[in-house]
Short mmCIF file of C-alpha atoms (C1' of nucleotides) in Angstrom, two decimals:
data_model
loop_
_atom_site.label_atom_id
_atom_site.label_comp_id
_atom_site.label_asym_id
_atom_site.label_seq_id
_atom_site.Cartn_x
_atom_site.Cartn_y
_atom_site.Cartn_z
CA UNK A 28 -36.30 142.72 -61.94
CA UNK A 29 -35.64 139.09 -62.45
CA UNK A 30 -34.78 138.96 -58.77
CA UNK A 31 -38.44 139.58 -58.01
CA UNK A 32 -39.46 136.21 -59.36
CA UNK A 33 -40.42 133.82 -56.66
CA UNK A 34 -41.86 130.38 -56.36
CA UNK A 35 -44.84 130.11 -54.05
CA UNK A 36 -44.64 126.42 -53.52
CA UNK A 37 -48.05 126.29 -51.86
CA UNK A 38 -49.76 126.58 -55.18
CA UNK A 39 -50.80 123.65 -57.29
CA UNK A 40 -49.25 125.38 -60.23
CA UNK A 41 -46.11 123.68 -61.46
CA UNK A 42 -42.93 125.58 -60.74
CA UNK A 43 -42.11 126.09 -64.38
CA UNK A 44 -45.48 127.70 -65.02
CA UNK A 45 -45.16 130.02 -62.06
CA UNK A 46 -41.75 131.18 -63.19
CA UNK A 47 -42.73 131.37 -66.83
CA UNK A 48 -45.75 133.53 -66.20
CA UNK A 49 -43.86 135.91 -63.95
CA UNK A 50 -41.06 136.21 -66.44
CA UNK A 51 -43.50 136.65 -69.30
CA UNK A 52 -45.16 139.42 -67.43
CA UNK A 53 -41.89 141.20 -66.75
CA UNK A 54 -41.11 141.09 -70.43
CA UNK A 55 -44.50 142.00 -71.84
CA UNK A 56 -44.91 144.83 -69.40
CA UNK A 57 -41.68 146.25 -70.72
CA UNK A 58 -39.79 146.04 -67.46
CA UNK A 59 -37.28 143.75 -69.14
CA UNK A 60 -36.47 145.57 -72.32
CA UNK A 61 -35.66 144.18 -75.74
CA UNK A 62 -32.06 143.04 -75.99
CA UNK A 63 -31.50 142.66 -72.27
CA UNK A 64 -29.49 139.62 -71.27
CA UNK A 65 -31.23 137.37 -68.79
CA UNK A 66 -29.43 135.50 -66.05
CA UNK A 67 -27.95 132.25 -67.25
CA UNK A 68 -29.81 129.02 -66.77
CA UNK A 69 -27.57 128.15 -63.86
CA UNK A 70 -27.84 131.52 -62.17
CA UNK A 71 -31.59 131.59 -62.27
CA UNK A 72 -31.78 127.98 -61.12
CA UNK A 73 -29.61 128.85 -58.14
CA UNK A 74 -31.62 131.95 -57.38
CA UNK A 75 -34.91 130.11 -57.48
CA UNK A 76 -33.52 127.01 -55.82
CA UNK A 77 -34.90 124.80 -58.54
CA UNK A 78 -33.44 122.55 -61.15
CA UNK A 79 -31.52 123.84 -64.12
CA UNK A 80 -33.87 121.83 -66.27
CA UNK A 81 -36.87 123.63 -64.91
CA UNK A 82 -35.40 127.00 -65.83
CA UNK A 83 -34.42 125.60 -69.18
CA UNK A 84 -38.02 124.70 -69.82
CA UNK A 85 -39.19 128.18 -68.92
CA UNK A 86 -36.73 129.78 -71.30
CA UNK A 87 -37.64 127.28 -74.00
CA UNK A 88 -41.34 127.99 -73.73
CA UNK A 89 -40.73 131.71 -73.98
CA UNK A 90 -38.43 131.17 -76.94
CA UNK A 91 -41.24 129.37 -78.69
CA UNK A 92 -43.47 132.33 -78.01
CA UNK A 93 -40.84 134.56 -79.52
CA UNK A 94 -40.17 136.45 -76.29
CA UNK A 95 -36.64 135.20 -75.77
CA UNK A 96 -33.78 134.32 -78.04
CA UNK A 97 -30.79 132.29 -76.95
CA UNK A 98 -27.27 132.68 -78.23
CA UNK A 99 -25.15 129.64 -77.80
CA UNK A 100 -22.22 130.18 -75.52
CA UNK A 101 -23.32 133.73 -74.80
CA UNK A 102 -26.62 133.84 -73.01
CA UNK A 103 -30.34 134.33 -73.38
CA UNK A 104 -31.78 137.65 -74.44
CA UNK A 105 -35.12 139.37 -74.30
CA UNK A 106 -36.59 139.64 -77.75
CA UNK A 107 -39.91 141.35 -77.54
CA UNK A 108 -41.18 144.12 -79.71
CA UNK A 109 -44.37 145.34 -78.10
CA UNK A 110 -45.88 146.25 -81.45
CA UNK A 111 -45.28 142.96 -83.16
CA UNK A 112 -48.48 142.16 -85.00
CA UNK A 113 -48.02 138.47 -84.59
CA UNK A 114 -47.66 138.63 -80.83
CA UNK A 115 -50.72 140.80 -80.68
CA UNK A 116 -52.79 138.32 -82.62
CA UNK A 117 -51.62 135.47 -80.48
CA UNK A 118 -52.56 137.31 -77.32
CA UNK A 119 -55.90 138.32 -78.70
CA UNK A 120 -56.76 134.81 -79.67
CA UNK A 121 -55.97 133.54 -76.20
CA UNK A 122 -58.04 136.28 -74.66
CA UNK A 123 -61.02 135.53 -76.86
CA UNK A 124 -60.84 131.90 -75.86
CA UNK A 125 -60.73 132.82 -72.20
CA UNK A 126 -63.81 134.97 -72.54
CA UNK A 127 -65.57 132.40 -74.63
CA UNK A 128 -65.13 129.90 -71.83
CA UNK A 129 -66.39 132.32 -69.23
CA UNK A 130 -69.40 133.18 -71.35
CA UNK A 131 -70.13 129.50 -71.78
CA UNK A 132 -70.24 129.08 -68.02
CA UNK A 133 -72.59 132.05 -67.79
CA UNK A 134 -74.95 130.62 -70.35
CA UNK A 135 -74.87 127.21 -68.77
CA UNK A 136 -76.17 128.75 -65.59
CA UNK A 137 -78.59 130.95 -67.43
CA UNK A 138 -77.16 134.30 -66.64
CA UNK A 139 -78.23 137.13 -68.89
CA UNK A 140 -75.87 139.08 -71.08
CA UNK A 141 -76.34 142.10 -68.87
CA UNK A 142 -75.52 140.19 -65.73
CA UNK A 143 -72.34 138.90 -67.27
CA UNK A 144 -71.25 142.39 -68.24
CA UNK A 145 -71.81 143.59 -64.70
CA UNK A 146 -69.77 140.73 -63.35
CA UNK A 147 -66.93 141.50 -65.72
CA UNK A 148 -66.97 145.14 -64.63
CA UNK A 149 -66.81 144.10 -61.02
CA UNK A 150 -63.96 141.74 -61.64
CA UNK A 151 -62.04 144.32 -63.64
CA UNK A 152 -62.61 146.94 -60.99
CA UNK A 153 -61.27 144.58 -58.34
CA UNK A 154 -57.88 144.64 -59.99
CA UNK A 155 -55.97 141.46 -59.42
CA UNK B 17 -80.98 117.51 -67.22
CA UNK B 18 -78.17 115.07 -66.81
CA UNK B 19 -77.95 115.20 -70.57
CA UNK B 20 -76.77 118.80 -70.29
CA UNK B 21 -73.52 117.77 -68.70
CA UNK B 22 -70.65 118.22 -71.05
CA UNK B 23 -66.95 117.78 -70.96
CA UNK B 24 -65.21 120.81 -72.32
CA UNK B 25 -62.58 119.86 -74.79
CA UNK B 26 -59.59 120.81 -72.76
CA UNK B 27 -59.59 123.30 -69.95
CA UNK B 28 -56.89 121.53 -67.93
CA UNK B 29 -59.58 120.65 -65.44
CA UNK B 30 -59.68 116.92 -64.91
CA UNK B 31 -62.72 115.31 -66.42
CA UNK B 32 -63.98 113.98 -63.12
CA UNK B 33 -63.98 117.46 -61.65
CA UNK B 34 -65.79 118.95 -64.61
CA UNK B 35 -68.49 116.31 -64.41
CA UNK B 36 -68.72 116.41 -60.63
CA UNK B 37 -69.14 120.15 -60.47
CA UNK B 38 -71.78 120.20 -63.14
CA UNK B 39 -73.68 117.38 -61.54
CA UNK B 40 -73.41 118.99 -58.13
CA UNK B 41 -74.75 122.18 -59.51
CA UNK B 42 -77.69 120.46 -61.14
CA UNK B 43 -78.52 118.93 -57.80
CA UNK B 44 -77.98 121.94 -55.58
CA UNK B 45 -79.91 124.21 -57.89
CA UNK B 46 -82.84 121.85 -57.64
CA UNK B 47 -82.95 120.90 -61.27
CA UNK B 48 -82.39 117.30 -60.25
CA UNK B 49 -84.98 116.85 -57.49
CA UNK B 50 -84.67 114.88 -54.30
CA UNK B 51 -85.35 111.19 -54.84
CA UNK B 52 -84.66 111.19 -58.55
CA UNK B 53 -82.77 108.18 -59.85
CA UNK B 54 -79.60 109.02 -61.71
CA UNK B 55 -78.42 107.17 -64.79
CA UNK B 56 -76.33 104.11 -64.09
CA UNK B 57 -72.57 104.39 -64.11
CA UNK B 58 -72.52 102.69 -67.46
CA UNK B 59 -75.14 104.94 -69.00
CA UNK B 60 -73.49 108.14 -67.89
CA UNK B 61 -70.07 106.94 -68.94
CA UNK B 62 -71.44 106.17 -72.38
CA UNK B 63 -73.18 109.50 -72.64
CA UNK B 64 -70.07 111.43 -71.68
CA UNK B 65 -67.74 109.18 -73.62
CA UNK B 66 -65.53 108.82 -70.62
CA UNK B 67 -64.33 106.03 -68.44
CA UNK B 68 -66.66 104.18 -66.12
CA UNK B 69 -64.12 104.73 -63.40
CA UNK B 70 -64.41 108.46 -63.86
CA UNK B 71 -68.16 108.41 -63.38
CA UNK B 72 -67.77 106.11 -60.42
CA UNK B 73 -65.48 108.62 -58.83
CA UNK B 74 -67.94 111.43 -59.39
CA UNK B 75 -70.79 109.53 -57.80
CA UNK B 76 -68.57 108.49 -54.93
CA UNK B 77 -67.46 112.04 -54.20
CA UNK B 78 -71.04 113.27 -54.19
CA UNK B 79 -72.11 110.38 -51.97
CA UNK B 80 -69.46 111.43 -49.50
CA UNK B 81 -70.88 114.92 -49.59
CA UNK B 82 -74.31 113.49 -48.88
CA UNK B 83 -75.76 114.72 -52.16
CA UNK B 84 -76.29 111.24 -53.54
CA UNK B 85 -77.27 107.99 -51.94
CA UNK B 86 -76.78 104.59 -53.52
CA UNK B 87 -79.19 101.69 -53.15
CA UNK B 88 -77.52 98.39 -53.72
CA UNK B 89 -78.74 96.59 -56.76
CA UNK B 90 -81.08 99.44 -57.65
CA UNK B 91 -79.23 102.62 -58.49
CA UNK B 92 -78.10 105.99 -57.24
CA UNK B 93 -80.53 108.63 -56.06
CA UNK B 94 -80.46 112.34 -55.48
CA UNK B 95 -80.60 113.13 -51.80
CA UNK B 96 -80.74 116.86 -51.38
CA UNK B 97 -83.39 119.49 -50.73
CA UNK B 98 -82.24 122.59 -52.52
CA UNK B 99 -82.23 126.08 -51.29
CA UNK B 100 -82.86 128.65 -53.98
CA UNK B 101 -80.68 131.34 -52.54
CA UNK B 102 -77.78 129.01 -51.99
CA UNK B 103 -78.05 127.69 -55.53
CA UNK B 104 -78.00 131.19 -56.89
CA UNK B 105 -74.94 132.04 -54.89
CA UNK B 106 -73.18 128.93 -56.07
CA UNK B 107 -73.81 129.77 -59.70
CA UNK B 108 -72.71 133.29 -59.22
CA UNK B 109 -69.53 132.27 -57.52
CA UNK B 110 -68.64 129.93 -60.37
CA UNK B 111 -69.32 132.63 -62.88
CA UNK B 112 -67.20 135.16 -61.03
CA UNK B 113 -64.35 132.71 -61.00
CA UNK B 114 -64.68 132.15 -64.71
CA UNK B 115 -64.53 135.85 -65.41
CA UNK B 116 -61.72 136.37 -62.99
CA UNK B 117 -59.68 133.86 -64.93
CA UNK B 118 -60.45 135.52 -68.22
CA UNK B 119 -59.58 138.93 -66.83
CA UNK B 120 -56.31 137.58 -65.55
CA UNK B 121 -55.40 136.42 -69.04
CA UNK B 122 -56.28 139.85 -70.35
CA UNK B 123 -54.06 141.60 -67.85
CA UNK B 124 -51.22 139.20 -68.50
CA UNK B 125 -51.23 140.29 -72.12
CA UNK B 126 -51.66 143.94 -71.36
CA UNK B 127 -55.17 144.41 -72.64
CA UNK B 128 -57.03 147.41 -71.34
CA UNK B 129 -60.32 147.24 -69.48
CA UNK B 130 -62.09 148.71 -72.46
CA UNK B 131 -60.64 146.16 -74.85
CA UNK B 132 -61.76 143.35 -72.63
CA UNK B 133 -65.27 144.69 -72.50
CA UNK B 134 -65.40 144.86 -76.27
CA UNK B 135 -64.20 141.30 -76.52
CA UNK B 136 -66.81 140.11 -74.09
CA UNK B 137 -69.51 141.86 -76.10
CA UNK B 138 -68.29 140.21 -79.24
CA UNK B 139 -68.23 136.81 -77.65
CA UNK B 140 -71.69 137.26 -76.19
CA UNK B 141 -73.06 138.48 -79.50
CA UNK B 142 -71.63 135.44 -81.24
CA UNK B 143 -73.92 133.19 -79.27
CA UNK B 144 -72.36 129.75 -78.82
CA UNK C 25 -46.72 103.64 -89.55
CA UNK C 26 -45.17 104.79 -86.36
CA UNK C 27 -43.10 101.66 -86.51
CA UNK C 28 -41.32 103.12 -89.52
CA UNK C 29 -39.69 105.83 -87.47
CA UNK C 30 -36.04 105.25 -86.96
CA UNK C 31 -33.09 107.04 -85.48
CA UNK C 32 -30.05 107.25 -87.73
CA UNK C 33 -27.57 107.95 -85.04
CA UNK C 34 -24.88 108.87 -87.52
CA UNK C 35 -26.45 112.21 -88.15
CA UNK C 36 -25.58 115.32 -86.24
CA UNK C 37 -29.26 115.97 -85.82
CA UNK C 38 -30.46 115.51 -82.26
CA UNK C 39 -32.58 112.45 -81.72
CA UNK C 40 -35.64 114.40 -80.75
CA UNK C 41 -35.51 116.38 -83.96
CA UNK C 42 -35.13 113.29 -86.10
CA UNK C 43 -38.10 111.65 -84.46
CA UNK C 44 -40.16 114.83 -84.44
CA UNK C 45 -39.69 115.48 -88.13
CA UNK C 46 -40.51 111.93 -89.08
CA UNK C 47 -43.60 111.93 -86.92
CA UNK C 48 -44.62 115.34 -88.20
CA UNK C 49 -44.33 114.09 -91.71
CA UNK C 50 -46.45 111.02 -91.00
CA UNK C 51 -49.14 113.27 -89.61
CA UNK C 52 -49.08 116.05 -92.18
CA UNK C 53 -49.03 113.60 -95.03
CA UNK C 54 -52.22 112.12 -93.66
CA UNK C 55 -50.81 108.70 -92.99
CA UNK C 56 -51.62 109.14 -89.32
CA UNK C 57 -55.19 110.36 -89.40
CA UNK C 58 -56.94 112.77 -87.11
CA UNK C 59 -58.03 111.15 -83.89
CA UNK C 60 -55.62 108.26 -84.04
CA UNK C 61 -54.03 107.29 -80.78
CA UNK C 62 -50.26 107.31 -80.81
CA UNK C 63 -48.14 104.83 -78.91
CA UNK C 64 -47.62 105.84 -75.32
CA UNK C 65 -44.50 107.69 -74.30
CA UNK C 66 -43.09 104.48 -72.86
CA UNK C 67 -43.93 102.34 -75.85
CA UNK C 68 -42.32 104.68 -78.32
CA UNK C 69 -39.29 105.15 -76.08
CA UNK C 70 -38.86 101.38 -75.97
CA UNK C 71 -39.33 101.04 -79.69
CA UNK C 72 -36.79 103.72 -80.49
CA UNK C 73 -34.46 102.68 -77.69
CA UNK C 74 -34.29 106.21 -76.41
CA UNK C 75 -35.26 107.96 -73.23
CA UNK C 76 -38.86 108.51 -72.27
CA UNK C 77 -37.99 112.16 -71.86
CA UNK C 78 -36.84 112.41 -75.42
CA UNK C 79 -40.14 111.07 -76.70
CA UNK C 80 -41.94 113.36 -74.30
CA UNK C 81 -40.17 116.30 -75.86
CA UNK C 82 -41.18 115.23 -79.34
CA UNK C 83 -44.82 114.94 -78.35
CA UNK C 84 -44.65 118.26 -76.54
CA UNK C 85 -43.24 120.09 -79.54
CA UNK C 86 -45.93 118.69 -81.77
CA UNK C 87 -48.58 119.60 -79.23
CA UNK C 88 -47.36 123.17 -79.38
CA UNK C 89 -47.70 123.05 -83.13
CA UNK C 90 -51.23 121.82 -82.70
CA UNK C 91 -50.57 118.47 -84.34
CA UNK C 92 -51.07 116.34 -81.23
CA UNK C 93 -53.32 116.55 -78.22
CA UNK C 94 -52.71 114.60 -75.04
CA UNK C 95 -55.38 113.25 -72.72
CA UNK C 96 -54.18 112.62 -69.25
CA UNK C 97 -54.35 109.03 -68.24
CA UNK C 98 -55.54 108.03 -71.68
CA UNK C 99 -52.95 108.71 -74.33
CA UNK C 100 -51.83 111.07 -77.02
CA UNK C 101 -53.88 111.63 -80.12
CA UNK C 102 -53.33 112.98 -83.58
CA UNK C 103 -55.08 116.30 -83.97
CA UNK C 104 -54.48 117.60 -87.44
CA UNK C 105 -57.02 119.00 -89.81
CA UNK C 106 -55.26 119.37 -93.13
CA UNK C 107 -57.28 122.42 -94.03
CA UNK C 108 -56.68 124.37 -90.86
CA UNK C 109 -55.96 127.90 -91.99
CA UNK C 110 -53.70 128.55 -89.06
CA UNK C 111 -51.48 125.58 -89.76
CA UNK C 112 -51.27 126.64 -93.35
CA UNK C 113 -50.14 130.11 -92.43
CA UNK C 114 -47.56 128.77 -90.06
CA UNK C 115 -46.14 126.50 -92.71
CA UNK C 116 -46.14 129.21 -95.30
CA UNK C 117 -44.27 131.58 -93.06
CA UNK C 118 -41.57 129.03 -92.40
CA UNK C 119 -41.27 128.31 -96.08
CA UNK C 120 -40.91 131.97 -96.95
CA UNK C 121 -38.16 132.32 -94.42
CA UNK C 122 -36.35 129.32 -95.85
CA UNK C 123 -36.46 130.77 -99.34
CA UNK C 124 -35.49 134.19 -98.13
CA UNK C 125 -32.35 132.72 -96.65
CA UNK C 126 -31.52 130.84 -99.82
CA UNK C 127 -32.07 133.94 -101.91
CA UNK C 128 -29.79 135.88 -99.61
CA UNK C 129 -27.03 133.39 -100.24
CA UNK C 130 -27.61 133.71 -103.96
CA UNK C 131 -27.36 137.47 -103.87
CA UNK C 132 -24.27 137.37 -101.70
CA UNK C 133 -22.53 135.38 -104.42
CA UNK C 134 -23.98 137.51 -107.16
CA UNK C 135 -26.14 134.96 -108.85
CA UNK C 136 -28.86 136.33 -111.07
CA UNK C 137 -32.54 135.81 -110.47
CA UNK C 138 -32.71 133.54 -113.48
CA UNK C 139 -29.84 131.40 -112.26
CA UNK C 140 -31.52 130.97 -108.93
CA UNK C 141 -34.75 129.86 -110.53
CA UNK C 142 -32.90 127.27 -112.55
CA UNK C 143 -31.19 125.96 -109.47
CA UNK C 144 -34.49 125.68 -107.64
CA UNK C 145 -35.95 123.73 -110.55
CA UNK C 146 -33.04 121.37 -110.51
CA UNK C 147 -33.29 120.84 -106.80
CA UNK C 148 -37.02 120.25 -106.99
CA UNK C 149 -36.61 117.83 -109.86
CA UNK C 150 -34.05 115.88 -107.88
CA UNK C 151 -36.66 114.97 -105.34
CA UNK C 152 -35.14 114.46 -101.93
CA UNK D 10 -14.49 143.06 -99.08
CA UNK D 11 -14.03 141.83 -95.59
CA UNK D 12 -16.68 144.37 -94.71
CA UNK D 13 -19.19 142.28 -96.63
CA UNK D 14 -19.02 139.48 -94.11
CA UNK D 15 -22.13 139.29 -92.06
CA UNK D 16 -23.50 137.07 -89.37
CA UNK D 17 -27.02 136.02 -90.15
CA UNK D 18 -29.25 136.51 -87.20
CA UNK D 19 -29.82 132.89 -86.41
CA UNK D 20 -29.51 130.06 -88.83
CA UNK D 21 -28.34 127.50 -86.24
CA UNK D 22 -24.97 127.67 -87.90
CA UNK D 23 -22.32 128.56 -85.39
CA UNK D 24 -20.95 132.03 -85.86
CA UNK D 25 -17.43 130.85 -86.43
CA UNK D 26 -18.57 128.65 -89.28
CA UNK D 27 -20.57 131.42 -90.89
CA UNK D 28 -17.61 133.76 -90.76
CA UNK D 29 -15.09 131.16 -91.81
CA UNK D 30 -17.06 130.09 -94.87
CA UNK D 31 -17.64 133.62 -96.00
CA UNK D 32 -14.02 134.53 -95.54
CA UNK D 33 -12.88 131.39 -97.29
CA UNK D 34 -15.11 132.18 -100.18
CA UNK D 35 -13.80 135.71 -100.46
CA UNK D 36 -10.31 134.30 -100.65
CA UNK D 37 -10.93 131.40 -102.97
CA UNK D 38 -12.94 133.52 -105.36
CA UNK D 39 -10.01 135.91 -105.62
CA UNK D 40 -11.76 138.89 -104.15
CA UNK D 41 -9.16 138.96 -101.41
CA UNK D 42 -5.92 138.69 -103.37
CA UNK D 43 -2.79 136.83 -102.47
CA UNK D 44 -0.58 138.79 -100.08
CA UNK D 45 -3.33 141.07 -98.81
CA UNK D 46 -3.22 141.81 -95.12
CA UNK D 47 -6.38 140.92 -93.26
CA UNK D 48 -7.82 143.06 -90.46
CA UNK D 49 -6.46 142.24 -87.04
CA UNK D 50 -8.34 139.86 -84.79
CA UNK D 51 -9.53 142.80 -82.76
CA UNK D 52 -10.71 144.81 -85.77
CA UNK D 53 -12.66 141.97 -87.28
CA UNK D 54 -14.19 141.03 -83.94
CA UNK D 55 -15.34 144.60 -83.50
CA UNK D 56 -16.74 144.78 -87.00
CA UNK D 57 -18.69 141.56 -86.60
CA UNK D 58 -19.66 142.28 -83.00
CA UNK D 59 -18.49 138.87 -82.00
CA UNK D 60 -15.93 137.45 -79.67
CA UNK D 61 -12.24 137.79 -80.35
CA UNK D 62 -11.95 134.09 -79.71
CA UNK D 63 -14.38 133.39 -82.51
CA UNK D 64 -12.30 135.35 -85.02
CA UNK D 65 -9.16 133.72 -83.75
CA UNK D 66 -10.69 130.36 -84.44
CA UNK D 67 -11.63 131.37 -87.98
CA UNK D 68 -8.13 132.58 -88.79
CA UNK D 69 -6.66 129.47 -87.23
CA UNK D 70 -8.83 127.13 -89.28
CA UNK D 71 -7.91 128.91 -92.49
CA UNK D 72 -4.25 128.90 -91.57
CA UNK D 73 -4.47 125.15 -91.18
CA UNK D 74 -5.98 124.94 -94.61
CA UNK D 75 -3.11 127.00 -95.96
CA UNK D 76 -5.32 129.86 -97.05
CA UNK D 77 -3.87 132.31 -94.55
CA UNK D 78 -0.42 132.79 -93.18
CA UNK D 79 0.37 134.71 -90.03
CA UNK D 80 3.47 136.85 -89.54
CA UNK D 81 4.36 137.30 -85.93
CA UNK D 82 3.96 140.82 -84.73
CA UNK D 83 2.73 141.99 -88.12
CA UNK D 84 -0.58 140.44 -89.07
CA UNK D 85 -2.30 137.78 -91.06
CA UNK D 86 -2.01 137.55 -94.83
CA UNK D 87 -3.92 135.92 -97.64
CA UNK D 88 -1.94 133.09 -99.12
CA UNK D 89 -3.85 131.64 -102.04
CA UNK D 90 -3.83 131.95 -105.81
CA UNK D 91 -7.40 131.55 -106.91
CA UNK D 92 -8.77 129.51 -109.70
CA UNK D 93 -11.77 131.04 -111.36
CA UNK D 94 -13.49 127.80 -112.24
CA UNK D 95 -13.03 126.38 -108.81
CA UNK D 96 -14.41 129.54 -107.22
CA UNK D 97 -17.45 129.39 -109.40
CA UNK D 98 -18.07 125.80 -108.47
CA UNK D 99 -17.74 126.57 -104.81
CA UNK D 100 -20.33 129.33 -104.98
CA UNK D 101 -22.67 127.18 -106.92
CA UNK D 102 -22.38 124.34 -104.49
CA UNK D 103 -23.21 126.62 -101.59
CA UNK D 104 -26.19 127.99 -103.41
CA UNK D 105 -27.47 124.53 -104.27
CA UNK D 106 -27.25 123.55 -100.66
CA UNK D 107 -29.19 126.62 -99.61
CA UNK D 108 -31.96 125.83 -102.05
CA UNK D 109 -31.95 122.17 -101.15
CA UNK D 110 -32.63 123.13 -97.57
CA UNK D 111 -35.45 125.43 -98.52
CA UNK D 112 -36.99 122.79 -100.75
CA UNK D 113 -36.79 120.30 -97.93
CA UNK D 114 -38.82 122.61 -95.72
CA UNK D 115 -41.35 122.99 -98.49
CA UNK D 116 -41.74 119.27 -98.91
CA UNK D 117 -42.01 118.73 -95.19
CA UNK D 118 -45.05 120.97 -95.17
CA UNK D 119 -46.53 119.50 -98.30
CA UNK D 120 -46.11 122.42 -100.59
CA UNK D 121 -46.21 121.69 -104.29
CA UNK D 122 -43.41 122.42 -106.69
CA UNK D 123 -45.47 125.18 -108.25
CA UNK D 124 -46.15 126.84 -104.93
CA UNK D 125 -42.48 126.83 -104.10
CA UNK D 126 -41.62 128.47 -107.38
CA UNK D 127 -44.14 131.20 -106.74
CA UNK D 128 -42.72 131.81 -103.30
CA UNK D 129 -39.21 132.07 -104.69
CA UNK D 130 -40.38 134.60 -107.25
CA UNK D 131 -42.01 136.66 -104.55
CA UNK D 132 -38.94 136.56 -102.40
CA UNK D 133 -36.69 137.49 -105.29
CA UNK D 134 -38.98 140.30 -106.32
CA UNK D 135 -38.95 141.69 -102.78
CA UNK D 136 -35.26 142.38 -103.05
CA UNK D 137 -33.59 142.18 -99.67
"C1'" DG E 7 -52.01 101.79 -67.58
"C1'" DT E 8 -51.59 107.04 -69.18
"C1'" DG E 9 -49.46 111.81 -69.39
"C1'" DG E 10 -47.33 115.84 -66.28
"C1'" DT E 11 -43.76 117.51 -63.52
"C1'" DC E 12 -39.28 117.59 -61.52
"C1'" DT E 13 -34.60 116.29 -60.23
"C1'" DA E 14 -29.59 115.50 -60.52
"C1'" DG E 15 -26.24 114.93 -63.32
"C1'" DA E 16 -23.84 114.09 -67.69
"C1'" DC E 17 -21.59 115.43 -72.14
"C1'" DC E 18 -21.38 118.39 -76.06
"C1'" DA E 19 -20.51 122.58 -79.02
"C1'" DC E 20 -19.82 127.23 -78.81
"C1'" DC E 21 -17.93 131.77 -77.28
"C1'" DG F 19 -18.38 130.67 -68.95
"C1'" DT F 20 -22.85 129.85 -72.10
"C1'" DG F 21 -26.85 127.17 -74.08
"C1'" DG F 22 -28.26 122.31 -76.28
"C1'" DT F 23 -29.08 117.61 -75.76
"C1'" DC F 24 -29.84 113.40 -73.37
"C1'" DT F 25 -30.29 110.02 -69.64
"C1'" DA F 26 -32.23 107.47 -65.71
"C1'" DG F 27 -35.23 107.63 -62.49
"C1'" DA F 28 -38.69 109.63 -59.38
"C1'" DC F 29 -43.44 111.04 -57.84
"C1'" DC F 30 -47.91 112.79 -58.98
"C1'" DA F 31 -52.77 113.03 -60.83
"C1'" DC F 32 -55.77 110.89 -63.85
"C1'" DG F 33 -58.61 107.11 -66.02
#
DNA sequence: GTGGTCTAGACCACC
DNA sequence: GTGGTCTAGACCACG
């Protein structure tokens, strides 16, 4: 699982964001289950060929989101309950903001509500 | 027209890009007609509450693209004959990108297609 | 205001936490008002005689809490609306957890509810 | 008795300190009487789901304080004649500290004395 | 000048 | 071994 994470260094996205988002996705999609121990900071840094500090930052961000929990001297563990109300709210808020921004662009360029819905359908149908 | 340009509070897009893209769109869509004099650097900087340097950079970029032409001691002028179809395509492309980003956020947090549609409806119904 | 922050290096508390809590308090108590520009990373690092990275971490934490907002190339600004419902909820949750822990200790040692209330009163009356 | 010891999920206090203080309290309050044989390192480690090394450290610390005495090849024994008043004071001190910490959180987030009292009541009413 | 990212390495406490 | 903290310095994009 974690082995699938890779850094595509031809993106403008900072390394730590690339890794964080991939790891977040592995967790939230349930492929890394609650309680699972993640590779240590050093292991993951070696695997990704990046600095220990960069991995540390990824883990820290996900801790703050409540997705990971570290145990000193032991390791870092997945800590994600898919049904957590709080996590749900947080996600929903971010999603609303994303759509609000998109809608703002649409209005700025005078697209109609119907046109925007069609575009969303197309985009959703495209998959990634 | 130029008054419609706005800097969105924080979308991670650099200010100069936000302004440049909006200005470019105003020009290419024909809303700022060929030969029109743009506000001075100072005026636009004041209006947008951003640095003079930022506006300078925007004008410079668009000059390099041939969309603007400066006249020493006089001002900067629009220098582009729009093409309706092209303008439409440009708008649409920007809108698609906006929705693609929003949809990506939705997928990241495991929202279903239906949920995203509902959220879009809500956002659109909210107006602003 | 910010000049009042100091590191008491004889505490076991990490520097970044000491600074963060002091800065947080200055903001939440309203002494650093909304919109105010904070000293730059480098200035504060010099003032506190600590690493730039340490200050960076403080600012970052407070950004995540929504108390600060950075503007690239410009500076970091206070961003705290005392009435923000969200901030209130966040605080309240942390406070509940703190009291829950204290109450747990009380129960473990078989103190009565009344005794615990008295102790809280005493502690509150003591001020800091 | 020893079964009452528990490791609280994450209070930033190292595990070995949590266990040590609870065990010390059980001894000094007289609930674990002089001469009683404690569980073996292995047993206690299993019960607490923590490392054997951690338990070893706890026993060692308390041996150094003269509260425990090991007999080679036999086990570890309580070695302390309690003093009721002292035990009471110890408990009270721990409880005060717990409440002092909670109150500090409350002050940090600008909660009033009254609000904190209400929260305590709620927490106490909730039971566990 | 500003903040944003990243590195390489250090030392610590803990398990 | 683990994570937690901190440093000194680098380079970048931005204003």
